[in-house]
PDB file of C-alpha atoms in Angstrom:
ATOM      1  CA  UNK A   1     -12.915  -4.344  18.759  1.00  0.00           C
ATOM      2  CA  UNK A   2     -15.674  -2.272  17.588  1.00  0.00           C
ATOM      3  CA  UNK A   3     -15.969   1.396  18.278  1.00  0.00           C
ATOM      4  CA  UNK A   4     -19.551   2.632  19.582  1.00  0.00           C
ATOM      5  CA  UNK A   5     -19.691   5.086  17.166  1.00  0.00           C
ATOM      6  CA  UNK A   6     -20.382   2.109  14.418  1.00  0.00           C
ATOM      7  CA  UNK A   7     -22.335  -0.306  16.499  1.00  0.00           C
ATOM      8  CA  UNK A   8     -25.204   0.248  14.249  1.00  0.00           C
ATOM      9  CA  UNK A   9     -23.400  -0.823  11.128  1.00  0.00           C
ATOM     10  CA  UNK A  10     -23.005  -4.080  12.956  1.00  0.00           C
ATOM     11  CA  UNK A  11     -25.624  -6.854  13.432  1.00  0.00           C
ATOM     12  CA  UNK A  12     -24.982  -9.956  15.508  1.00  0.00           C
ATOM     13  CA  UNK A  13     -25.347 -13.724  14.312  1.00  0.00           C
ATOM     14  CA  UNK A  14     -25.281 -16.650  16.038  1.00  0.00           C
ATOM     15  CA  UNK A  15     -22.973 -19.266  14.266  1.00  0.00           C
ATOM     16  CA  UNK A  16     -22.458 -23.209  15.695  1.00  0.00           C
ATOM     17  CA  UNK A  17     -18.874 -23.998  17.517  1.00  0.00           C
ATOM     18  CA  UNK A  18     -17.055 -27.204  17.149  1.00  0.00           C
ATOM     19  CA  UNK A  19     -18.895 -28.070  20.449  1.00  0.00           C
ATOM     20  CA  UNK A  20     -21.974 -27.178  19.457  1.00  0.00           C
ATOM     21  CA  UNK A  21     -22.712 -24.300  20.834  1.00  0.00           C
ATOM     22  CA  UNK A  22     -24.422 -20.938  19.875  1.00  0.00           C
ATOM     23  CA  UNK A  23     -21.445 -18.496  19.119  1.00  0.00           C
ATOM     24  CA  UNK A  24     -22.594 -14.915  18.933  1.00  0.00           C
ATOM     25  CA  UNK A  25     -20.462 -13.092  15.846  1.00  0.00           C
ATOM     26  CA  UNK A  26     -20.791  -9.439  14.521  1.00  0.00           C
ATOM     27  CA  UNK A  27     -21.607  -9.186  11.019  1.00  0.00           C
ATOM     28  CA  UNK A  28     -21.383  -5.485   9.164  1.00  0.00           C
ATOM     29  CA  UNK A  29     -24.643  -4.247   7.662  1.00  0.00           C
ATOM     30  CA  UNK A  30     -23.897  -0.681   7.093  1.00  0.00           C
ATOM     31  CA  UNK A  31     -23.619   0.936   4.178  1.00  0.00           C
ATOM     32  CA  UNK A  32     -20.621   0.762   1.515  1.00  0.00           C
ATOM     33  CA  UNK A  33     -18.661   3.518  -0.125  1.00  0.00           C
ATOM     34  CA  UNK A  34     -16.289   4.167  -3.319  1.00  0.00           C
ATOM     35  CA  UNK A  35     -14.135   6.424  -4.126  1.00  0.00           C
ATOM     36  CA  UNK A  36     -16.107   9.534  -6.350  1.00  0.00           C
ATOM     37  CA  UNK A  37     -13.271   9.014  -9.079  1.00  0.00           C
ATOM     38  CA  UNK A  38     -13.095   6.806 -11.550  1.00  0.00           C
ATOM     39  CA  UNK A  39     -10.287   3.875 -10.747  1.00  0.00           C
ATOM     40  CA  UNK A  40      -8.476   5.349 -13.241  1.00  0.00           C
ATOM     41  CA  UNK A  41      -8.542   8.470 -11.574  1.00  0.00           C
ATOM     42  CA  UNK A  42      -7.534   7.092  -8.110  1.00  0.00           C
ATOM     43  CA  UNK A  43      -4.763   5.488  -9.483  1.00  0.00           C
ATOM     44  CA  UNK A  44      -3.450   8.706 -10.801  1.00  0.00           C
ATOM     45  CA  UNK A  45      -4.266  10.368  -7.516  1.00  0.00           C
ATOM     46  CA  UNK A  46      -2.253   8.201  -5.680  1.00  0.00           C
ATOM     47  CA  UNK A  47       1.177   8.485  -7.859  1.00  0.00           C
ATOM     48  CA  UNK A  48       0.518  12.608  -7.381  1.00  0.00           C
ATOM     49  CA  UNK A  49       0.566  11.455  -3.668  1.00  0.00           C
ATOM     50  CA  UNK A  50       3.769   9.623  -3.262  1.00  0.00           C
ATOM     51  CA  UNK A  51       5.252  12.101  -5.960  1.00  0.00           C
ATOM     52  CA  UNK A  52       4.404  14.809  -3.221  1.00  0.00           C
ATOM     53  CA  UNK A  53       4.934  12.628  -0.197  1.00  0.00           C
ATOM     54  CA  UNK A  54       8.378  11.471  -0.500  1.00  0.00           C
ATOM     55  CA  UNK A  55      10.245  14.548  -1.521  1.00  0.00           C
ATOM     56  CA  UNK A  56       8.390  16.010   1.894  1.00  0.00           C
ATOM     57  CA  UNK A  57       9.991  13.080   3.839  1.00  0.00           C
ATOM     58  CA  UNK A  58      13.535  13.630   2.695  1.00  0.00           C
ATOM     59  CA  UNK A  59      13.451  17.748   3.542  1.00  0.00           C
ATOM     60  CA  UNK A  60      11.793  17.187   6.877  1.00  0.00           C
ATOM     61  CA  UNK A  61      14.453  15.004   7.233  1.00  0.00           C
ATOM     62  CA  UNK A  62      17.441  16.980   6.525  1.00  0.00           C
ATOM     63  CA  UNK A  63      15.636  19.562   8.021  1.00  0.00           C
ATOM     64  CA  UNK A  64      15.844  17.971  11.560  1.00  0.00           C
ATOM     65  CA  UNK A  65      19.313  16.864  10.952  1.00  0.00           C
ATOM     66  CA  UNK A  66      20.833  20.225  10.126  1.00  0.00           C
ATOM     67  CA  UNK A  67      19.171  22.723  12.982  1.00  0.00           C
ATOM     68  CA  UNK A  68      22.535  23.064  14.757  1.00  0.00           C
ATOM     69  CA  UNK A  69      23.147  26.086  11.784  1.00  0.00           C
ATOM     70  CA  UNK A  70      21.578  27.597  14.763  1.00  0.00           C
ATOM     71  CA  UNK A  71      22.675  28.655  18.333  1.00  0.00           C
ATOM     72  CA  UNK A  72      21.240  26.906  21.271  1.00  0.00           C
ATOM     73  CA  UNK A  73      19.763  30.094  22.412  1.00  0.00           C
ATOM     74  CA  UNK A  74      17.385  30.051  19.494  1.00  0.00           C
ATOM     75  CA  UNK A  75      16.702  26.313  18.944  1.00  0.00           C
ATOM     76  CA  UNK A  76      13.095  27.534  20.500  1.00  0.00           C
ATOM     77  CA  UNK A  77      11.830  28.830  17.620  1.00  0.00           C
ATOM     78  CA  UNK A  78      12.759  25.828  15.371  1.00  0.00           C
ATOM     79  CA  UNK A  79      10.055  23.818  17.415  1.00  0.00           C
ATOM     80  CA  UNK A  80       6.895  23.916  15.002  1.00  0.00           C
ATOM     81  CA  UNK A  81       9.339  22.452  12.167  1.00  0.00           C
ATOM     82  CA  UNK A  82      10.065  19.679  14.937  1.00  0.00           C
ATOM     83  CA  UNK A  83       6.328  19.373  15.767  1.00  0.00           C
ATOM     84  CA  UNK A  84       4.992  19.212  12.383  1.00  0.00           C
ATOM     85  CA  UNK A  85       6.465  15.595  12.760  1.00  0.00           C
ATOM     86  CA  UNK A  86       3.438  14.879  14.754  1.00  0.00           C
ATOM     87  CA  UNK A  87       0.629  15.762  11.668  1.00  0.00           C
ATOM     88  CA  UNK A  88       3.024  14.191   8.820  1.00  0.00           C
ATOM     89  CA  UNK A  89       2.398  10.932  10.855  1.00  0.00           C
ATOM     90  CA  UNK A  90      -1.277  10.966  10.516  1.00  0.00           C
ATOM     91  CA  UNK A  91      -0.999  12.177   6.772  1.00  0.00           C
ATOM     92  CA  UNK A  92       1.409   8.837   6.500  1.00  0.00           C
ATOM     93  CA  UNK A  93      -1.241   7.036   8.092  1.00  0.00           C
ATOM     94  CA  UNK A  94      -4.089   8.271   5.513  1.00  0.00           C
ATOM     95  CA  UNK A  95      -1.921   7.557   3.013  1.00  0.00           C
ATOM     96  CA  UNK A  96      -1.382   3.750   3.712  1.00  0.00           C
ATOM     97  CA  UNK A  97      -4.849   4.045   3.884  1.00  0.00           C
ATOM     98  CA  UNK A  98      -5.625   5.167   0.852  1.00  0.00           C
ATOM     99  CA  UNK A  99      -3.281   2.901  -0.343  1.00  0.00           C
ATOM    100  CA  UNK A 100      -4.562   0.133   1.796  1.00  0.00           C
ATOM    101  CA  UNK A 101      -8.457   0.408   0.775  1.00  0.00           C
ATOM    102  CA  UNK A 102     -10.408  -2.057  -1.657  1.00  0.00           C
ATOM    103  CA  UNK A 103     -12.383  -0.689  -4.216  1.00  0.00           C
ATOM    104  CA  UNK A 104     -15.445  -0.769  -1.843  1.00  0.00           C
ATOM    105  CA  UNK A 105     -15.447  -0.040   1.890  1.00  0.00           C
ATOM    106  CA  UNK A 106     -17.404   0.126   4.789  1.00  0.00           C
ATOM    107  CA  UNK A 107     -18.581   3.312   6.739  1.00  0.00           C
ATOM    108  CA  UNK A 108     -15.154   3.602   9.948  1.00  0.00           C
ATOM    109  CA  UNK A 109     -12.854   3.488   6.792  1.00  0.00           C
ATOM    110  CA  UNK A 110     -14.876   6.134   4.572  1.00  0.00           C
ATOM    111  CA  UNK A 111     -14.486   8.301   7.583  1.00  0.00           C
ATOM    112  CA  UNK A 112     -10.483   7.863   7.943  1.00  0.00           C
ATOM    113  CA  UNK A 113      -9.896   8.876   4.929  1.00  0.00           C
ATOM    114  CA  UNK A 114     -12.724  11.599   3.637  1.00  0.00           C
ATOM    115  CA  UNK A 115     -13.109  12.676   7.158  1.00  0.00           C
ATOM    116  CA  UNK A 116      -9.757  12.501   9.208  1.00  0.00           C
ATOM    117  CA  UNK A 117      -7.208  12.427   6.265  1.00  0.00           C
ATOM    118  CA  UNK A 118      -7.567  16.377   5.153  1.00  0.00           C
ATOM    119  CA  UNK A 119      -7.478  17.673   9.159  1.00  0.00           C
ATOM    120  CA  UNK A 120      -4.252  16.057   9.302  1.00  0.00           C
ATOM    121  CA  UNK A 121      -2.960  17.495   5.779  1.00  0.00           C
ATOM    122  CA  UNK A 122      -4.130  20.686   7.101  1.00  0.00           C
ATOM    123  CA  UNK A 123      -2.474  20.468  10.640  1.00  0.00           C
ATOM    124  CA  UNK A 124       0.544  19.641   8.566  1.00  0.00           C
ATOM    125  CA  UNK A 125       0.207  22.506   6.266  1.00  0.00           C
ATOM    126  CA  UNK A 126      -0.383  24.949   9.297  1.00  0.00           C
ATOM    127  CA  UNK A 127       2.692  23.508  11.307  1.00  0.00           C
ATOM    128  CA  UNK A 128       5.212  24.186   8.120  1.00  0.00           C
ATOM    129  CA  UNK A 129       4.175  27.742   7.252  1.00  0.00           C
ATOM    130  CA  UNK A 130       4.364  28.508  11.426  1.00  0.00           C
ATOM    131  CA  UNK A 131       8.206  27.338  11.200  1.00  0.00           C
ATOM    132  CA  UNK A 132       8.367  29.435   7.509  1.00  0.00           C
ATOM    133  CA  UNK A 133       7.712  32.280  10.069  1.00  0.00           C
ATOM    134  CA  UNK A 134       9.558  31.854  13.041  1.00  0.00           C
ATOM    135  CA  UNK A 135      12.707  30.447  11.431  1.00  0.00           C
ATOM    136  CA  UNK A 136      12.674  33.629   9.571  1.00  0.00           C
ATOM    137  CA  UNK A 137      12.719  35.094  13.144  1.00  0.00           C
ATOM    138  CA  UNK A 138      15.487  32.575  14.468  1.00  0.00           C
ATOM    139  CA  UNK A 139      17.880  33.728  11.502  1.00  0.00           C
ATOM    140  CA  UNK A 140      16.753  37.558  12.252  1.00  0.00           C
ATOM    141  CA  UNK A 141      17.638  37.203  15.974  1.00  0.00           C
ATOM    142  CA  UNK A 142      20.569  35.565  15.769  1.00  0.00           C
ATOM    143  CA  UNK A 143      22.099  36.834  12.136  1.00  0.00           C
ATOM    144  CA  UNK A 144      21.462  35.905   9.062  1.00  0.00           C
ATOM    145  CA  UNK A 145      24.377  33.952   7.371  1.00  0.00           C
ATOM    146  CA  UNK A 146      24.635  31.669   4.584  1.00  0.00           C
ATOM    147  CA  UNK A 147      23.253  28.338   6.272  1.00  0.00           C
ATOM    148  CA  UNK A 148      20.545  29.939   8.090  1.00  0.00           C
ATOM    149  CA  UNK A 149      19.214  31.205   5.174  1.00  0.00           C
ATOM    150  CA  UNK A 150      19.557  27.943   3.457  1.00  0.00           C
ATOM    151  CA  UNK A 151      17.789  26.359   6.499  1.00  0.00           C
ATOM    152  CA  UNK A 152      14.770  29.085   5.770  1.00  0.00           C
ATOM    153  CA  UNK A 153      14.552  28.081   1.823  1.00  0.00           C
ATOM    154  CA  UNK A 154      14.110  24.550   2.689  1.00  0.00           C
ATOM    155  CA  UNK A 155      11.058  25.081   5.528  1.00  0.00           C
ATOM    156  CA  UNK A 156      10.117  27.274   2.790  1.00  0.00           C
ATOM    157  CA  UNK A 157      10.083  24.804   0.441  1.00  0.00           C
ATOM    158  CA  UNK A 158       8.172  22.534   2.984  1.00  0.00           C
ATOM    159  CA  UNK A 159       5.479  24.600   3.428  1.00  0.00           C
ATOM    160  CA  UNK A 160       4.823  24.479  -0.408  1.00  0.00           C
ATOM    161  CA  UNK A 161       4.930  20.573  -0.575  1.00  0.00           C
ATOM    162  CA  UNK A 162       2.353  20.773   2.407  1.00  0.00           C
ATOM    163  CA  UNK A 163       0.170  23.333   0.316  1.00  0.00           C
ATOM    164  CA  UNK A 164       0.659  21.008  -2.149  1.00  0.00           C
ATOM    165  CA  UNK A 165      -0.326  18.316  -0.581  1.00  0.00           C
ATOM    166  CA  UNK A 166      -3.453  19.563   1.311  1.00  0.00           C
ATOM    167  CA  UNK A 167      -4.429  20.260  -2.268  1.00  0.00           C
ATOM    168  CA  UNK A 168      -4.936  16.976  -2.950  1.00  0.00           C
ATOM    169  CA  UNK A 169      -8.138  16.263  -0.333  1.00  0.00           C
ATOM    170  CA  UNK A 170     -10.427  16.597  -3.395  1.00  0.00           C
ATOM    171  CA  UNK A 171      -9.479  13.505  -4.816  1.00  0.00           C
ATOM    172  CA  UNK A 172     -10.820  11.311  -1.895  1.00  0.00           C
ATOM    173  CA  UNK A 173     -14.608  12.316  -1.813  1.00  0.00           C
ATOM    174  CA  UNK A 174     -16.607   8.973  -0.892  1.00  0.00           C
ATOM    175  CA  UNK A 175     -20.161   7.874  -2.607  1.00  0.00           C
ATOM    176  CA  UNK A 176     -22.248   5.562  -0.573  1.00  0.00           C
ATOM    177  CA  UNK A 177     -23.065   2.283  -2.583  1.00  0.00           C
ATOM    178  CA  UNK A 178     -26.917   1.175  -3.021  1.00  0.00           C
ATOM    179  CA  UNK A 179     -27.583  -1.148   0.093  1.00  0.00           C
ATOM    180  CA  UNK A 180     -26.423  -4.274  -0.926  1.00  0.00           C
ATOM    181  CA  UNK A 181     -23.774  -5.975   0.261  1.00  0.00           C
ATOM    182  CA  UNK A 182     -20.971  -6.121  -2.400  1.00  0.00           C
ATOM    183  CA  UNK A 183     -18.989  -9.989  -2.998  1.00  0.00           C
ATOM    184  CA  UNK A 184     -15.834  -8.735  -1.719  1.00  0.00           C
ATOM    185  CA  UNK A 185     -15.541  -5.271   0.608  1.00  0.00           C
ATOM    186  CA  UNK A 186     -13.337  -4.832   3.058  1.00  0.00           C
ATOM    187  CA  UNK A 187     -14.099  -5.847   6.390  1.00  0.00           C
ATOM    188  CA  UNK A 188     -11.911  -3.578   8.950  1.00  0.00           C
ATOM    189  CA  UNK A 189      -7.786  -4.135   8.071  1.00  0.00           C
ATOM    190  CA  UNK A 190      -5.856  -3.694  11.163  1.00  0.00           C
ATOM    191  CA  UNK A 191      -3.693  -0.239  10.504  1.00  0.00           C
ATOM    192  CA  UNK A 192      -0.054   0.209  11.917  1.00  0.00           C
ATOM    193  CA  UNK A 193       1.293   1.300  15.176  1.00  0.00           C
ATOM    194  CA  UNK A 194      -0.050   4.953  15.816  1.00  0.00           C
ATOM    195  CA  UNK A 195       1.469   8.023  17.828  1.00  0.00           C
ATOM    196  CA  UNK A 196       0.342   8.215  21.604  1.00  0.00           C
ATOM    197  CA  UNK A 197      -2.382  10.547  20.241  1.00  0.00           C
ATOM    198  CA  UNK A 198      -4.135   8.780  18.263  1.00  0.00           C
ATOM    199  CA  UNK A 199      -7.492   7.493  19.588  1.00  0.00           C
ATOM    200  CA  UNK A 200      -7.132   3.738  19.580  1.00  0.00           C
ATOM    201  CA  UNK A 201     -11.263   3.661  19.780  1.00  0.00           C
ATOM    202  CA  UNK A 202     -11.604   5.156  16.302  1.00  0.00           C
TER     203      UNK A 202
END
């Protein structure tokens, strides 16, 4: 299914069935886009990415696992570390992308991942330095011992990995292509299984 926003990169031919009839079939005409780096350079920006990526996986994590350090009365303030779940599922999701993409592709995907892919690094950013905050203010309110600290130092640590990887946007600037239609571009891969939030138009 094609979302209305990109009707116009599509233009509609008529092919011949089995039965000889007129089938109607959309064909993309838009433009094309590349990554601004060199393919050496992508390359390279997509190690830094999993080099960032997975280390932020394991301490969200163990994270999650080990919030009993502090009382029930508290658990409140935990909740942006718990929500920040929500934005590290859309940075996964720009990441297979990224991943995912040819060498040349066509306008919906340039958007993913120049357009949508830094919002959600930022989100994700945003969400870890608000639990930095109010963990500090858990541990305050309900005293500061050994694990709680601990706990702290880790969303800490989180919120650096996020820094470091919203810092990594700049490496995904798109050029359009000269109109012509390249011998192999990607048409539109299907992408995996989304949170509720996501807009399944886009």
């Amino acid at each position: 299914m094609i979302s209305t926003k990109y009707t116009k990169d599509y233009s509609v031919s008529y092919e011949l069935s089995a039965r000889g009839r007129l089938v109607p079939t959309a064909v993309y005409s838009g433009s094309y886009y590349r990554f601004a780096l060199d393919p050496e350079g992508v390359a390279a920006a997509k190690k830094r990415l999993l080099m960032i990526l997975i280390p932020t996986l394991a301490l969200l994590i163990a994270l999650l696992s080990v919030n009993r350090v502090f009382p029930q009365s508290v658990q409140i303030w935990l909740l942006p570390v718990f929500f920040s779940v929500i934005p590290l599922a859309f940075v996964i999701l720009g990441v297979w992308r990224v991943f995912t993409v040819k060498e040349t592709f066509i306008h919906k995907r340039r958007d993913q991942i120049e357009n949508r892919f830094p919002p959600a690094m930022l989100f994700y950013m945003v969400f870890c330095a608000a639990g930095f905050g109010t963990s500090i203010a858990a541990a305050v309110i309900s005293g500061v011992t050994v694990w709680k600290l601990l706990y702290v130092l880790g969303v800490l640590a989180l919120t650096v990995l996020a820094a470091l990887l919203f810092r990594q946007r700049v490496y995904w600037k798109t050029l359009e292509l000269p109109k012509e239609e390249p011998e192999e571009a990607e048409e539109e891969p299907g992408d995996p299984a989304l949170p509720a939030s996501e807009d399944a138009s886009d």
